[in-house]
Structure formats: structure tokens, C-alpha cells
Amino acid sequence: MSSAYAIDIQEIKNVKEFLREFYSESKKLWYLAVPAICTLVFQYSISAITQVFAGHVGDIQLAAVAVENNLIAGFAFGILYGMGSALETLCGQAVGAKKVEMLGIYMQRSWIILTVIVIPLTSVYILATPILKPLHQNPQIAKAAGRFTLWMIPELFAYVIIFPVQKFLQSQSKILVMAGITAVALAGHVVFSWLFMLKFNWGLPAAGAVLNAAWLFIMVAQLVYIFSWACGDAWNGFSRKAFGNLRAFLRLSLASEVMLCLEMWYFVALILISGYTKNAEISVDATSICINILQWTIMVGIGFNAAISVRVSNELGARHPRSAKFCVIVATITTSVFIGIILGLIPIVLRSRYPPLFTKSSAVQQLVYDLTPLLGFTITLNSLQPTLSGVAIGAGWQSHVAYVNIVCYYFVGIPIGLLLGFAFNKGLKGIWYGMLIGNVVQTIAVIVMVLRTDWNKEALLAGARIKKWGGDSEPQPVEAVSA
């Protein structure tokens, strides 16, 4: 696969040839990114649609679903999705090196590790209300959210299977099937949510049942696809080899988890912090709606994250550092300049129209309206960040970016946000401004990392990683890349 994608950028001698190769690489990225974006947007929409319908049931119900989706489920999602993302590095580089028989082994190792991790996470779901109350969340919201979270335990176990399967399929560019399965799940989820939550007026119990059913459908459909031998040599059945090298696999999984969790939880922390402000119920509802929109757009960025991680890992696995570097140039320019600006403008243009879709409360609608310009700027700024993370995943830099995220987000952004929001009485806007500062610093830091990368060295490291994790293929010469 990688050899077919390789770009000999030594042949690029002028602007015309650069534009030709830029267009060629863009097509490859969009081929991977569009179905990945659809899959992620559809998946996120499953939970977000539940939140939309809950807003038409009542304010407490909206807040309960928002807290469960963004705090409790978001916490678990970040951990399990992050740990599953270790497969992006390993599977992508294995495909590039033509070691596809290792993909099924890697996926099974990820299942084993995530199954162990999910057991303590279940206790968080069971004890959601006692956990939320000490965080000074509204008692009514904490009680309703805790009850709803308890119903969502089946969703938690579905994550264990779904996330490694998606990375397994993604590394082989089998993303269309993922998008198709998720589209069917989303369509059914919308119909049944409307029917049971609003038409039959069964409220949150129906929301939990329908939401669980959607995730379980995705899990079963993906497994049926894999077990039907549609993936060729990438899946050769269950193997004892999956239990080998688990300690080293766990270390890479933990690095991936920390990197992605720190990113995914950062703005979700706004919902938790908003519970400390005046009129907590209104603040939580308005913030959750804004974060809902932000997360929808971030799914587009994560789609490019998936595409660039596949491209970079494939090219490094095939020892094509020039091609890997060119992929990074194309992806960052495409996402930061084009997609970010467009997505950032959409909520601003629809500023007065979209809040009523989420809630009937005029107070919540007005606060969302006031926060929308800040939301639009945040969306634009965050367009580049997931792509840079995809570069890190494709190259295996997870642990380095994790340290950057800790410092920039949690030692810079959140403290400044709390200072502006509470000490200077700027409220939610002040908190958000502070967190944006942390976001800017983090983005600059990762850009510097990418600019200073020695891609020849990264190709050699990829070869060593493949040898460590599953045996080396025939040695291949590493093409040099100019600085």
C-alpha cells in the first residue's frame, strides 16, 4: 500500500510540480478522511442526538444527559479511545512494512488490555452521583445524571471492542464500511429516540435503552464484518500470540491514552467548572450545548487525525520519510486554512437559529447566543490541533506530546481561565479565554516539534518498532529527506 502512495519529492522542481503533487496527496488524504469524518461525526451524533431530545424533555434531563455524555462517558471514552489509539502507530507502520498478519494480533492485545481497564471504570459509572456531589454539582443534576449513567454501563463495554476494531480497519483504509455501519446506527437511533423519548414520553429510561442499542449494533456489525474474513491476512482468527509482549503494549497504550485524554477532556472541563458559577443549571446547559457543537466539529479534525496518522505511519513503515513529511505539509495546510475557517463561521452565521434546537429555555438560548463568537474562534483554532496529533500518533510520539499537553493545558490554560473567570469576575467567557490561551501555547509547541523533526530518523525508528513488535521484513533502504 505505502509504495503505491509514495511521493518522490526529489522530482518536485517548480511550483507547477509542487501543486500537482499537492493535489495528488490531497486526494489520498480526503479518500481516507471523508469516511473517517463521517464515522466520527455519526458516532458523536448518536450521543449528541440523545442530548438534543433530552433538552425537549426538560432542563434537568438535558443537564443530566450532558453531564453523563461529556463528563462520565467522556472520561471513559477518552481513556478507552486513547488506549485503543496505540494501534494507529503499530498497525499503520505494519501495513507500510507489509506485515499485515500482525494486525489481528495487535487488535486482540488491545482487547485484552481494554477489558482489564474497563473494570475499574465501571465503578465510576456505578458511583457517578457520589462522585458528582463533592464536585459541587447541582444535587438534582447529580442525582439524575447518576441514574442515567448507571443505565449506560453496556455502552462502556461496547467501547472496549469498537475502538480497537476501528483502528484495525482504519490502518487498512477500510473506512467506508465503518461509515456505513455507523450511518445505519445513527438513522435508527434518531427514529427510536424520537419515538420512545418524545412520542411515548418515556424520557431518560428510553434514552438509555436506545443509546445502548446503537453502540451494541455498531459493535456486532463490525465484528461480523471482520469474522467474515473480509480483511484477508489481517485477521487469521484468535491466537495465543495476543498474550505476548503485553507489558510493552500497555506502555504504548498508556502513552496514547494520556495524550488523547488530556486533549479530549480539556474543553469538557468547562462543563464541570460552569457548575461553580452563578445560575449553575443555566450555565451547565449553555456550556454543554457549546461544547456539543465544538465536539461535533472536532470530529472533523479527528477524521483528519485518522487520515494523517495512517498516511504518516504507512510511509514511515515503508521507509519513505520524504513522503511522510509531504503528507504533513499537505494535511496541515488543508485543515488549518480551509476547514477551520469554514467550520468556525458556521455557528456564527447561524447564531440565532441553532440554540432553540437544543433547548426550550430562553435563558439558556441567550447565554449560548452570547458565547457563540467565542465558540467560532475556538473551532477555527482547534482545526489544526487534531491533525498535529495525528502526525504524533503516526510517528509514535505520544509520550512527548502528553508532556506538552499537561503543561500547556493544565498548568497554563485552566489556571488562567479560573483566574479570569472568578478572580476577575469575567464568568464563563473569562474561563474560556484562559483555556484558549493554553490551547494556543500547545498548538505552537507541537508545530515546533514537527518543524524540528528528523524524518530520516523517524523512518529508522519505525523499522526498529516493527522488528520489536512482530519481526522485521526484508531490509529496505531509507530514502534521505532534505531538512
Tab-separated table of C-alpha atoms in Angstrom:
chain	number	residue	atom	x	y	z
A	1	MET	CA	0.000	0.000	0.000
A	2	SER	CA	2.644	2.516	1.020
A	3	SER	CA	4.776	2.000	-2.033
A	4	ALA	CA	1.801	2.841	-4.205
A	5	TYR	CA	1.293	6.043	-2.246
A	6	ALA	CA	4.939	7.085	-2.140
A	7	ILE	CA	5.830	10.522	-3.430
A	8	ASP	CA	9.280	11.125	-4.818
A	9	ILE	CA	9.516	14.761	-3.826
A	10	GLN	CA	13.030	14.953	-5.242
A	11	GLU	CA	11.229	15.253	-8.577
A	12	ILE	CA	9.402	18.414	-7.435
A	13	LYS	CA	11.395	21.155	-9.153
A	14	ASN	CA	8.918	24.011	-9.542
A	15	VAL	CA	5.590	25.388	-8.369
A	16	LYS	CA	3.597	23.530	-11.015
A	17	GLU	CA	5.016	20.177	-9.974
A	18	PHE	CA	4.507	21.042	-6.315
A	19	LEU	CA	0.840	21.829	-6.968
A	20	ARG	CA	0.444	18.583	-8.885
A	21	GLU	CA	1.871	16.546	-6.004
A	22	PHE	CA	-0.101	18.610	-3.504
A	23	TYR	CA	-3.297	17.763	-5.370
A	24	SER	CA	-2.336	14.079	-5.571
A	25	GLU	CA	-1.614	13.869	-1.846
A	26	SER	CA	-4.783	15.807	-1.017
A	27	LYS	CA	-6.858	13.231	-2.889
A	28	LYS	CA	-5.273	10.422	-0.861
A	29	LEU	CA	-5.917	12.275	2.390
A	30	TRP	CA	-9.528	13.083	1.519
A	31	TYR	CA	-10.111	9.475	0.441
A	32	LEU	CA	-9.201	8.428	3.974
A	33	ALA	CA	-10.530	11.471	5.787
A	34	VAL	CA	-14.081	11.739	4.411
A	35	PRO	CA	-15.301	8.295	5.568
A	36	ALA	CA	-13.348	8.713	8.828
A	37	ILE	CA	-15.000	12.100	9.416
A	38	CYS	CA	-18.418	10.616	8.625
A	39	THR	CA	-17.810	7.728	11.030
A	40	LEU	CA	-16.725	10.005	13.872
A	41	VAL	CA	-19.437	12.611	13.277
A	42	PHE	CA	-22.085	9.877	13.136
A	43	GLN	CA	-20.738	8.280	16.321
A	44	TYR	CA	-20.634	11.548	18.187
A	45	SER	CA	-24.074	12.432	16.842
A	46	ILE	CA	-25.540	9.304	18.435
A	47	SER	CA	-24.849	10.717	21.903
A	48	ALA	CA	-25.467	14.312	20.849
A	49	ILE	CA	-28.902	13.471	19.400
A	50	THR	CA	-29.856	11.969	22.744
A	51	GLN	CA	-28.866	15.258	24.349
A	52	VAL	CA	-30.974	17.201	21.824
A	53	PHE	CA	-34.071	15.125	22.554
A	54	ALA	CA	-33.412	15.344	26.293
A	55	GLY	CA	-33.493	19.148	26.004
A	56	HIS	CA	-37.088	18.879	24.795
A	57	VAL	CA	-37.999	16.681	27.751
A	58	GLY	CA	-36.764	19.177	30.375
A	59	ASP	CA	-33.836	21.265	31.648
A	60	ILE	CA	-32.856	18.749	34.349
A	61	GLN	CA	-32.958	15.929	31.802
A	62	LEU	CA	-30.777	17.941	29.410
A	63	ALA	CA	-28.253	18.669	32.148
A	64	ALA	CA	-28.268	15.016	33.256
A	65	VAL	CA	-27.535	13.709	29.755
A	66	ALA	CA	-24.952	16.474	29.204
A	67	VAL	CA	-23.086	15.581	32.386
A	68	GLU	CA	-23.175	11.856	31.558
A	69	ASN	CA	-22.137	12.353	27.912
A	70	ASN	CA	-19.427	14.921	28.499
A	71	LEU	CA	-18.070	14.115	31.971
A	72	ILE	CA	-18.678	10.461	32.875
A	73	ALA	CA	-18.882	8.868	29.407
A	74	GLY	CA	-16.394	11.443	28.116
A	75	PHE	CA	-13.942	10.369	30.826
A	76	ALA	CA	-14.317	6.682	29.915
A	77	PHE	CA	-14.365	7.395	26.173
A	78	GLY	CA	-11.099	9.319	26.451
A	79	ILE	CA	-9.339	6.517	28.317
A	80	LEU	CA	-10.546	3.657	26.109
A	81	TYR	CA	-10.304	5.520	22.791
A	82	GLY	CA	-6.862	6.814	23.757
A	83	MET	CA	-5.541	3.377	24.693
A	84	GLY	CA	-7.024	1.902	21.527
A	85	SER	CA	-5.166	4.552	19.523
A	86	ALA	CA	-1.878	2.758	20.162
A	87	LEU	CA	-2.998	0.554	17.270
A	88	GLU	CA	-2.769	3.511	14.888
A	89	THR	CA	1.005	3.593	15.272
A	90	LEU	CA	1.569	-0.167	15.252
A	91	CYS	CA	-0.988	-1.216	12.627
A	92	GLY	CA	-0.220	1.687	10.306
A	93	GLN	CA	3.519	1.038	10.319
A	94	ALA	CA	2.957	-2.723	9.970
A	95	VAL	CA	0.830	-2.134	6.858
A	96	GLY	CA	3.554	0.092	5.427
A	97	ALA	CA	6.118	-2.651	6.040
A	98	LYS	CA	3.794	-5.316	4.535
A	99	LYS	CA	3.407	-7.156	7.865
A	100	VAL	CA	-0.406	-7.207	7.765
A	101	GLU	CA	-0.612	-10.594	9.510
A	102	MET	CA	0.277	-8.808	12.757
A	103	LEU	CA	-2.784	-6.543	12.697
A	104	GLY	CA	-5.151	-9.116	14.173
A	105	ILE	CA	-2.656	-9.893	16.937
A	106	TYR	CA	-2.323	-6.217	17.816
A	107	MET	CA	-6.113	-5.821	17.926
A	108	GLN	CA	-6.516	-8.793	20.256
A	109	ARG	CA	-3.829	-7.417	22.571
A	110	SER	CA	-5.740	-4.148	22.692
A	111	TRP	CA	-8.971	-6.008	23.551
A	112	ILE	CA	-7.214	-7.760	26.441
A	113	ILE	CA	-5.802	-4.540	27.875
A	114	LEU	CA	-9.030	-2.573	27.478
A	115	THR	CA	-11.046	-5.370	29.108
A	116	VAL	CA	-8.845	-5.102	32.196
A	117	ILE	CA	-9.047	-1.285	32.198
A	118	VAL	CA	-12.855	-1.204	31.861
A	119	ILE	CA	-13.415	-2.997	35.175
A	120	PRO	CA	-12.355	-0.063	37.408
A	121	LEU	CA	-14.113	2.336	35.002
A	122	THR	CA	-17.373	0.516	35.731
A	123	SER	CA	-17.126	1.640	39.353
A	124	VAL	CA	-17.068	5.268	38.151
A	125	TYR	CA	-20.379	4.656	36.392
A	126	ILE	CA	-21.891	2.976	39.446
A	127	LEU	CA	-20.742	5.749	41.814
A	128	ALA	CA	-21.468	8.682	39.484
A	129	THR	CA	-23.810	10.540	41.867
A	130	PRO	CA	-21.482	10.337	44.909
A	131	ILE	CA	-18.610	11.451	42.652
A	132	LEU	CA	-20.503	14.442	41.243
A	133	LYS	CA	-21.832	15.778	44.546
A	134	PRO	CA	-18.426	16.614	46.100
A	135	LEU	CA	-17.632	18.464	42.872
A	136	HIS	CA	-20.392	20.911	43.871
A	137	GLN	CA	-22.659	19.934	41.005
A	138	ASN	CA	-26.334	20.794	41.465
A	139	PRO	CA	-27.845	17.979	43.638
A	140	GLN	CA	-30.770	17.443	41.261
A	141	ILE	CA	-28.456	17.282	38.254
A	142	ALA	CA	-26.048	14.955	40.077
A	143	LYS	CA	-28.866	12.572	41.047
A	144	ALA	CA	-30.425	12.484	37.561
A	145	ALA	CA	-27.023	12.154	35.870
A	146	GLY	CA	-26.024	9.345	38.235
A	147	ARG	CA	-29.181	7.392	37.463
A	148	PHE	CA	-28.725	7.857	33.703
A	149	THR	CA	-25.026	6.906	33.921
A	150	LEU	CA	-25.920	3.641	35.649
A	151	TRP	CA	-28.092	2.694	32.699
A	152	MET	CA	-25.214	3.355	30.285
A	153	ILE	CA	-22.848	0.603	31.503
A	154	PRO	CA	-23.482	-1.584	28.392
A	155	GLU	CA	-22.210	1.297	26.236
A	156	LEU	CA	-18.966	1.244	28.243
A	157	PHE	CA	-18.291	-2.412	27.395
A	158	ALA	CA	-19.134	-1.813	23.733
A	159	TYR	CA	-16.310	0.762	23.616
A	160	VAL	CA	-13.816	-1.987	24.531
A	161	ILE	CA	-14.489	-3.838	21.296
A	162	ILE	CA	-15.364	-0.964	18.961
A	163	PHE	CA	-12.288	1.268	19.335
A	164	PRO	CA	-9.586	-1.345	18.578
A	165	VAL	CA	-11.681	-2.671	15.687
A	166	GLN	CA	-11.879	0.805	14.179
A	167	LYS	CA	-8.115	1.315	14.369
A	168	PHE	CA	-7.629	-2.156	12.848
A	169	LEU	CA	-9.890	-1.291	9.893
A	170	GLN	CA	-8.605	2.270	9.596
A	171	SER	CA	-4.988	1.175	9.142
A	172	GLN	CA	-6.086	-0.890	6.117
A	173	SER	CA	-8.090	2.046	4.685
A	174	LYS	CA	-11.309	0.039	5.199
A	175	ILE	CA	-13.103	3.122	6.444
A	176	LEU	CA	-16.161	3.069	4.172
A	177	VAL	CA	-17.578	0.031	5.943
A	178	MET	CA	-17.162	1.798	9.300
A	179	ALA	CA	-19.019	4.833	7.976
A	180	GLY	CA	-21.828	2.685	6.572
A	181	ILE	CA	-22.377	0.771	9.814
A	182	THR	CA	-22.383	3.967	11.876
A	183	ALA	CA	-24.766	5.713	9.466
A	184	VAL	CA	-27.306	2.894	9.863
A	185	ALA	CA	-26.920	3.049	13.651
A	186	LEU	CA	-27.443	6.820	13.686
A	187	ALA	CA	-30.539	6.673	11.476
A	188	GLY	CA	-32.133	4.062	13.703
A	189	HIS	CA	-31.118	5.989	16.802
A	190	VAL	CA	-32.854	9.188	15.641
A	191	VAL	CA	-36.087	7.364	14.830
A	192	PHE	CA	-36.253	5.353	18.034
A	193	SER	CA	-35.171	8.274	20.240
A	194	TRP	CA	-37.997	10.422	18.866
A	195	LEU	CA	-40.467	7.555	19.173
A	196	PHE	CA	-39.667	6.457	22.728
A	197	MET	CA	-38.472	9.710	24.334
A	198	LEU	CA	-40.987	12.183	22.876
A	199	LYS	CA	-43.857	10.312	21.246
A	200	PHE	CA	-44.294	7.731	24.012
A	201	ASN	CA	-42.919	10.171	26.619
A	202	TRP	CA	-40.715	7.553	28.298
A	203	GLY	CA	-37.955	10.102	28.983
A	204	LEU	CA	-34.452	9.189	30.170
A	205	PRO	CA	-35.021	5.410	30.588
A	206	ALA	CA	-35.844	5.250	26.878
A	207	ALA	CA	-32.827	7.439	26.093
A	208	GLY	CA	-30.516	4.997	27.863
A	209	ALA	CA	-32.003	1.931	26.170
A	210	VAL	CA	-31.841	3.412	22.664
A	211	LEU	CA	-28.319	4.778	23.159
A	212	ASN	CA	-27.033	1.401	24.360
A	213	ALA	CA	-28.729	-0.345	21.442
A	214	ALA	CA	-26.980	1.919	18.924
A	215	TRP	CA	-23.491	1.198	20.292
A	216	LEU	CA	-24.144	-2.528	20.603
A	217	PHE	CA	-25.343	-2.604	16.985
A	218	ILE	CA	-22.091	-0.950	15.839
A	219	MET	CA	-20.038	-3.452	17.843
A	220	VAL	CA	-21.826	-6.532	16.492
A	221	ALA	CA	-21.865	-5.296	12.876
A	222	GLN	CA	-18.120	-4.560	12.888
A	223	LEU	CA	-17.292	-7.951	14.389
A	224	VAL	CA	-19.457	-9.730	11.809
A	225	TYR	CA	-17.551	-7.913	9.056
A	226	ILE	CA	-14.152	-8.938	10.443
A	227	PHE	CA	-15.105	-12.536	11.273
A	228	SER	CA	-16.440	-12.996	7.733
A	229	TRP	CA	-12.779	-12.908	6.626
A	230	ALA	CA	-13.261	-9.662	4.707
A	231	CYS	CA	-9.842	-8.438	5.874
A	232	GLY	CA	-7.719	-11.176	4.301
A	233	ASP	CA	-4.446	-11.939	6.074
A	234	ALA	CA	-5.008	-9.139	8.597
A	235	TRP	CA	-7.397	-11.427	10.521
A	236	ASN	CA	-6.399	-15.077	10.959
A	237	GLY	CA	-8.559	-15.878	13.968
A	238	PHE	CA	-7.819	-15.762	17.682
A	239	SER	CA	-4.236	-16.510	18.680
A	240	ARG	CA	-2.200	-17.105	21.837
A	241	LYS	CA	0.317	-14.596	20.472
A	242	ALA	CA	-2.085	-11.890	21.638
A	243	PHE	CA	-0.959	-12.546	25.213
A	244	GLY	CA	2.691	-11.901	24.378
A	245	ASN	CA	4.512	-8.613	24.986
A	246	LEU	CA	1.531	-7.186	26.873
A	247	ARG	CA	3.659	-5.050	29.195
A	248	ALA	CA	5.318	-3.119	26.360
A	249	PHE	CA	1.985	-2.867	24.550
A	250	LEU	CA	0.441	-1.453	27.716
A	251	ARG	CA	3.136	1.242	27.931
A	252	LEU	CA	2.406	2.452	24.393
A	253	SER	CA	-1.342	2.271	25.081
A	254	LEU	CA	-0.968	4.359	28.228
A	255	ALA	CA	1.084	6.979	26.359
A	256	SER	CA	-1.632	7.188	23.688
A	257	GLU	CA	-4.309	7.389	26.365
A	258	VAL	CA	-2.638	10.223	28.261
A	259	MET	CA	-2.003	12.247	25.111
A	260	LEU	CA	-5.562	11.992	23.783
A	261	CYS	CA	-7.331	12.175	27.148
A	262	LEU	CA	-5.621	15.435	28.040
A	263	GLU	CA	-6.817	16.843	24.719
A	264	MET	CA	-10.372	15.488	24.873
A	265	TRP	CA	-11.019	16.429	28.495
A	266	TYR	CA	-9.648	19.946	28.248
A	267	PHE	CA	-12.672	21.856	26.997
A	268	VAL	CA	-15.065	19.335	28.562
A	269	ALA	CA	-13.688	20.676	31.855
A	270	LEU	CA	-15.659	23.839	31.072
A	271	ILE	CA	-18.864	21.947	31.881
A	272	LEU	CA	-17.501	20.939	35.270
A	273	ILE	CA	-16.216	24.441	36.028
A	274	SER	CA	-19.509	26.009	34.913
A	275	GLY	CA	-21.190	24.166	37.776
A	276	TYR	CA	-19.392	26.550	40.163
A	277	THR	CA	-20.766	29.709	38.550
A	278	LYS	CA	-23.967	31.597	39.360
A	279	ASN	CA	-27.143	30.047	37.915
A	280	ALA	CA	-25.346	26.708	37.631
A	281	GLU	CA	-28.179	24.916	35.808
A	282	ILE	CA	-28.319	27.536	33.034
A	283	SER	CA	-24.521	27.716	32.821
A	284	VAL	CA	-24.140	23.932	32.594
A	285	ASP	CA	-26.838	23.684	29.929
A	286	ALA	CA	-25.418	26.533	27.807
A	287	THR	CA	-21.842	25.321	28.142
A	288	SER	CA	-22.830	21.753	27.274
A	289	ILE	CA	-24.567	22.973	24.105
A	290	CYS	CA	-21.474	24.936	23.044
A	291	ILE	CA	-19.174	22.005	23.820
A	292	ASN	CA	-21.586	19.761	21.932
A	293	ILE	CA	-21.109	21.929	18.825
A	294	LEU	CA	-17.350	22.134	19.414
A	295	GLN	CA	-17.049	18.359	19.748
A	296	TRP	CA	-19.033	17.859	16.557
A	297	THR	CA	-16.528	19.994	14.653
A	298	ILE	CA	-13.583	18.373	16.418
A	299	MET	CA	-14.819	15.056	14.999
A	300	VAL	CA	-13.970	16.518	11.572
A	301	GLY	CA	-10.480	17.292	12.833
A	302	ILE	CA	-10.147	13.809	14.315
A	303	GLY	CA	-11.130	12.415	10.914
A	304	PHE	CA	-8.056	14.148	9.521
A	305	ASN	CA	-6.194	12.876	12.570
A	306	ALA	CA	-7.064	9.352	11.413
A	307	ALA	CA	-6.121	10.080	7.792
A	308	ILE	CA	-2.771	11.696	8.537
A	309	SER	CA	-1.837	9.046	11.112
A	310	VAL	CA	-2.493	6.331	8.507
A	311	ARG	CA	-0.512	8.171	5.837
A	312	VAL	CA	2.442	9.023	8.094
A	313	SER	CA	2.623	5.585	9.719
A	314	ASN	CA	2.310	3.812	6.351
A	315	GLU	CA	5.069	5.898	4.791
A	316	LEU	CA	7.388	5.599	7.780
A	317	GLY	CA	6.744	1.842	7.937
A	318	ALA	CA	7.682	1.636	4.255
A	319	ARG	CA	10.746	3.843	4.971
A	320	HIS	CA	9.623	6.774	2.856
A	321	PRO	CA	10.446	9.758	5.094
A	322	ARG	CA	10.111	12.269	2.238
A	323	SER	CA	6.555	11.141	1.596
A	324	ALA	CA	5.731	11.273	5.297
A	325	LYS	CA	6.982	14.843	5.500
A	326	PHE	CA	4.990	15.859	2.434
A	327	CYS	CA	1.822	14.314	3.926
A	328	VAL	CA	2.256	16.547	6.976
A	329	ILE	CA	2.653	19.677	4.833
A	330	VAL	CA	-0.492	18.942	2.833
A	331	ALA	CA	-2.656	17.945	5.788
A	332	THR	CA	-1.811	20.916	7.982
A	333	ILE	CA	-2.345	23.442	5.201
A	334	THR	CA	-5.622	21.796	4.166
A	335	THR	CA	-7.130	21.629	7.639
A	336	SER	CA	-5.882	24.842	9.208
A	337	VAL	CA	-6.626	27.224	6.347
A	338	PHE	CA	-9.665	25.715	4.680
A	339	ILE	CA	-11.727	23.570	7.054
A	340	GLY	CA	-11.077	25.548	10.234
A	341	ILE	CA	-12.284	28.877	8.857
A	342	ILE	CA	-15.424	27.379	7.324
A	343	LEU	CA	-16.406	25.401	10.425
A	344	GLY	CA	-15.723	28.394	12.669
A	345	LEU	CA	-18.027	30.618	10.636
A	346	ILE	CA	-20.994	28.220	10.607
A	347	PRO	CA	-22.172	28.718	14.237
A	348	ILE	CA	-21.595	32.483	13.953
A	349	VAL	CA	-23.758	32.692	10.830
A	350	LEU	CA	-26.438	30.503	12.478
A	351	ARG	CA	-26.040	32.232	15.852
A	352	SER	CA	-29.745	32.908	16.415
A	353	ARG	CA	-31.033	29.708	14.859
A	354	TYR	CA	-29.287	26.733	16.426
A	355	PRO	CA	-29.814	27.287	20.207
A	356	PRO	CA	-33.584	26.509	20.025
A	357	LEU	CA	-32.736	23.116	18.538
A	358	PHE	CA	-31.170	22.123	21.871
A	359	THR	CA	-33.441	23.688	24.488
A	360	LYS	CA	-36.739	25.486	25.076
A	361	SER	CA	-35.256	27.692	27.825
A	362	SER	CA	-34.916	31.326	26.694
A	363	ALA	CA	-32.232	31.966	29.340
A	364	VAL	CA	-30.097	29.100	28.063
A	365	GLN	CA	-30.636	30.179	24.458
A	366	GLN	CA	-29.468	33.720	25.250
A	367	LEU	CA	-26.318	32.535	27.006
A	368	VAL	CA	-25.488	30.258	24.067
A	369	TYR	CA	-26.031	33.228	21.728
A	370	ASP	CA	-23.584	35.314	23.787
A	371	LEU	CA	-20.941	32.558	23.792
A	372	THR	CA	-21.173	31.798	20.051
A	373	PRO	CA	-18.434	34.214	18.790
A	374	LEU	CA	-16.026	32.660	21.272
A	375	LEU	CA	-17.154	29.208	20.159
A	376	GLY	CA	-16.495	30.082	16.494
A	377	PHE	CA	-12.967	31.250	17.243
A	378	THR	CA	-12.300	28.110	19.296
A	379	ILE	CA	-13.448	25.891	16.439
A	380	THR	CA	-11.108	27.662	13.998
A	381	LEU	CA	-8.167	27.443	16.382
A	382	ASN	CA	-8.776	23.755	17.054
A	383	SER	CA	-8.842	22.828	13.378
A	384	LEU	CA	-5.076	22.290	13.290
A	385	GLN	CA	-4.590	20.542	16.625
A	386	PRO	CA	-6.092	17.104	15.793
A	387	THR	CA	-4.024	16.925	12.602
A	388	LEU	CA	-0.842	17.592	14.562
A	389	SER	CA	-1.884	14.865	16.998
A	390	GLY	CA	-2.354	12.538	14.036
A	391	VAL	CA	1.236	13.220	12.994
A	392	ALA	CA	2.351	12.379	16.534
A	393	ILE	CA	0.373	9.114	16.538
A	394	GLY	CA	1.629	8.087	13.103
A	395	ALA	CA	5.230	8.691	14.167
A	396	GLY	CA	4.828	7.252	17.695
A	397	TRP	CA	5.474	10.461	19.666
A	398	GLN	CA	2.555	10.013	22.070
A	399	SER	CA	4.577	10.296	25.267
A	400	HIS	CA	6.291	13.527	24.166
A	401	VAL	CA	3.030	15.232	23.224
A	402	ALA	CA	1.468	14.062	26.500
A	403	TYR	CA	4.009	16.131	28.446
A	404	VAL	CA	3.310	19.146	26.231
A	405	ASN	CA	-0.432	18.763	26.852
A	406	ILE	CA	-0.048	18.544	30.623
A	407	VAL	CA	1.966	21.754	30.809
A	408	CYS	CA	0.042	23.837	28.265
A	409	TYR	CA	-3.483	22.767	29.153
A	410	TYR	CA	-3.420	22.107	32.879
A	411	PHE	CA	-0.601	24.356	34.139
A	412	VAL	CA	-1.289	27.274	31.791
A	413	GLY	CA	-4.793	27.222	30.302
A	414	ILE	CA	-7.039	26.152	33.174
A	415	PRO	CA	-5.306	28.254	35.895
A	416	ILE	CA	-5.508	31.373	33.711
A	417	GLY	CA	-9.142	30.564	32.949
A	418	LEU	CA	-10.021	30.202	36.638
A	419	LEU	CA	-8.196	33.444	37.403
A	420	LEU	CA	-10.059	35.392	34.705
A	421	GLY	CA	-13.398	33.744	35.424
A	422	PHE	CA	-13.532	34.047	39.208
A	423	ALA	CA	-10.818	36.414	40.469
A	424	PHE	CA	-11.575	38.990	37.747
A	425	ASN	CA	-15.313	38.171	37.646
A	426	LYS	CA	-15.374	37.533	33.894
A	427	GLY	CA	-17.571	34.437	34.305
A	428	LEU	CA	-17.774	31.757	31.631
A	429	LYS	CA	-16.189	33.991	28.999
A	430	GLY	CA	-13.159	34.618	31.192
A	431	ILE	CA	-12.757	30.899	31.862
A	432	TRP	CA	-12.982	30.183	28.155
A	433	TYR	CA	-10.478	32.916	27.222
A	434	GLY	CA	-7.934	31.462	29.642
A	435	MET	CA	-8.334	27.978	28.246
A	436	LEU	CA	-7.875	29.333	24.726
A	437	ILE	CA	-4.506	30.718	25.798
A	438	GLY	CA	-3.437	27.222	26.826
A	439	ASN	CA	-4.720	25.902	23.505
A	440	VAL	CA	-2.627	28.417	21.554
A	441	VAL	CA	0.536	27.605	23.515
A	442	GLN	CA	0.023	23.859	22.987
A	443	THR	CA	-0.507	24.249	19.243
A	444	ILE	CA	2.645	26.352	18.874
A	445	ALA	CA	4.674	23.820	20.868
A	446	VAL	CA	3.592	20.873	18.694
A	447	ILE	CA	4.213	22.869	15.499
A	448	VAL	CA	7.775	23.458	16.692
A	449	MET	CA	8.149	19.693	17.332
A	450	VAL	CA	7.001	18.906	13.790
A	451	LEU	CA	9.289	21.528	12.226
A	452	ARG	CA	12.306	20.144	14.086
A	453	THR	CA	11.601	16.517	13.176
A	454	ASP	CA	14.337	14.434	11.559
A	455	TRP	CA	12.184	12.289	9.252
A	456	ASN	CA	15.088	10.022	8.281
A	457	LYS	CA	15.496	9.130	11.951
A	458	GLU	CA	11.740	8.550	12.316
A	459	ALA	CA	11.811	6.062	9.419
A	460	LEU	CA	14.631	4.139	11.109
A	461	LEU	CA	12.724	4.141	14.409
A	462	ALA	CA	9.647	2.799	12.629
A	463	GLY	CA	11.705	-0.085	11.275
A	464	ALA	CA	13.032	-0.863	14.751
A	465	ARG	CA	9.485	-0.704	16.164
A	466	ILE	CA	8.184	-3.169	13.563
A	467	LYS	CA	11.043	-5.567	14.336
A	468	LYS	CA	10.336	-5.326	18.074
A	469	TRP	CA	6.607	-5.913	17.752
A	470	GLY	CA	6.385	-8.601	15.137
A	471	GLY	CA	9.539	-9.452	13.247
A	472	ASP	CA	11.207	-7.491	10.507
A	473	SER	CA	10.525	-7.737	6.824
A	474	GLU	CA	13.281	-7.651	4.247
A	475	PRO	CA	15.557	-4.678	4.918
A	476	GLN	CA	14.702	-1.673	2.810
A	477	PRO	CA	16.878	1.355	2.073
A	478	VAL	CA	15.740	4.558	3.755
A	479	GLU	CA	15.398	7.445	1.353
A	480	ALA	CA	17.016	10.640	2.602
A	481	VAL	CA	14.945	13.749	3.124
A	482	SER	CA	16.135	17.293	2.987
A	483	ALA	CA	15.813	19.456	6.059
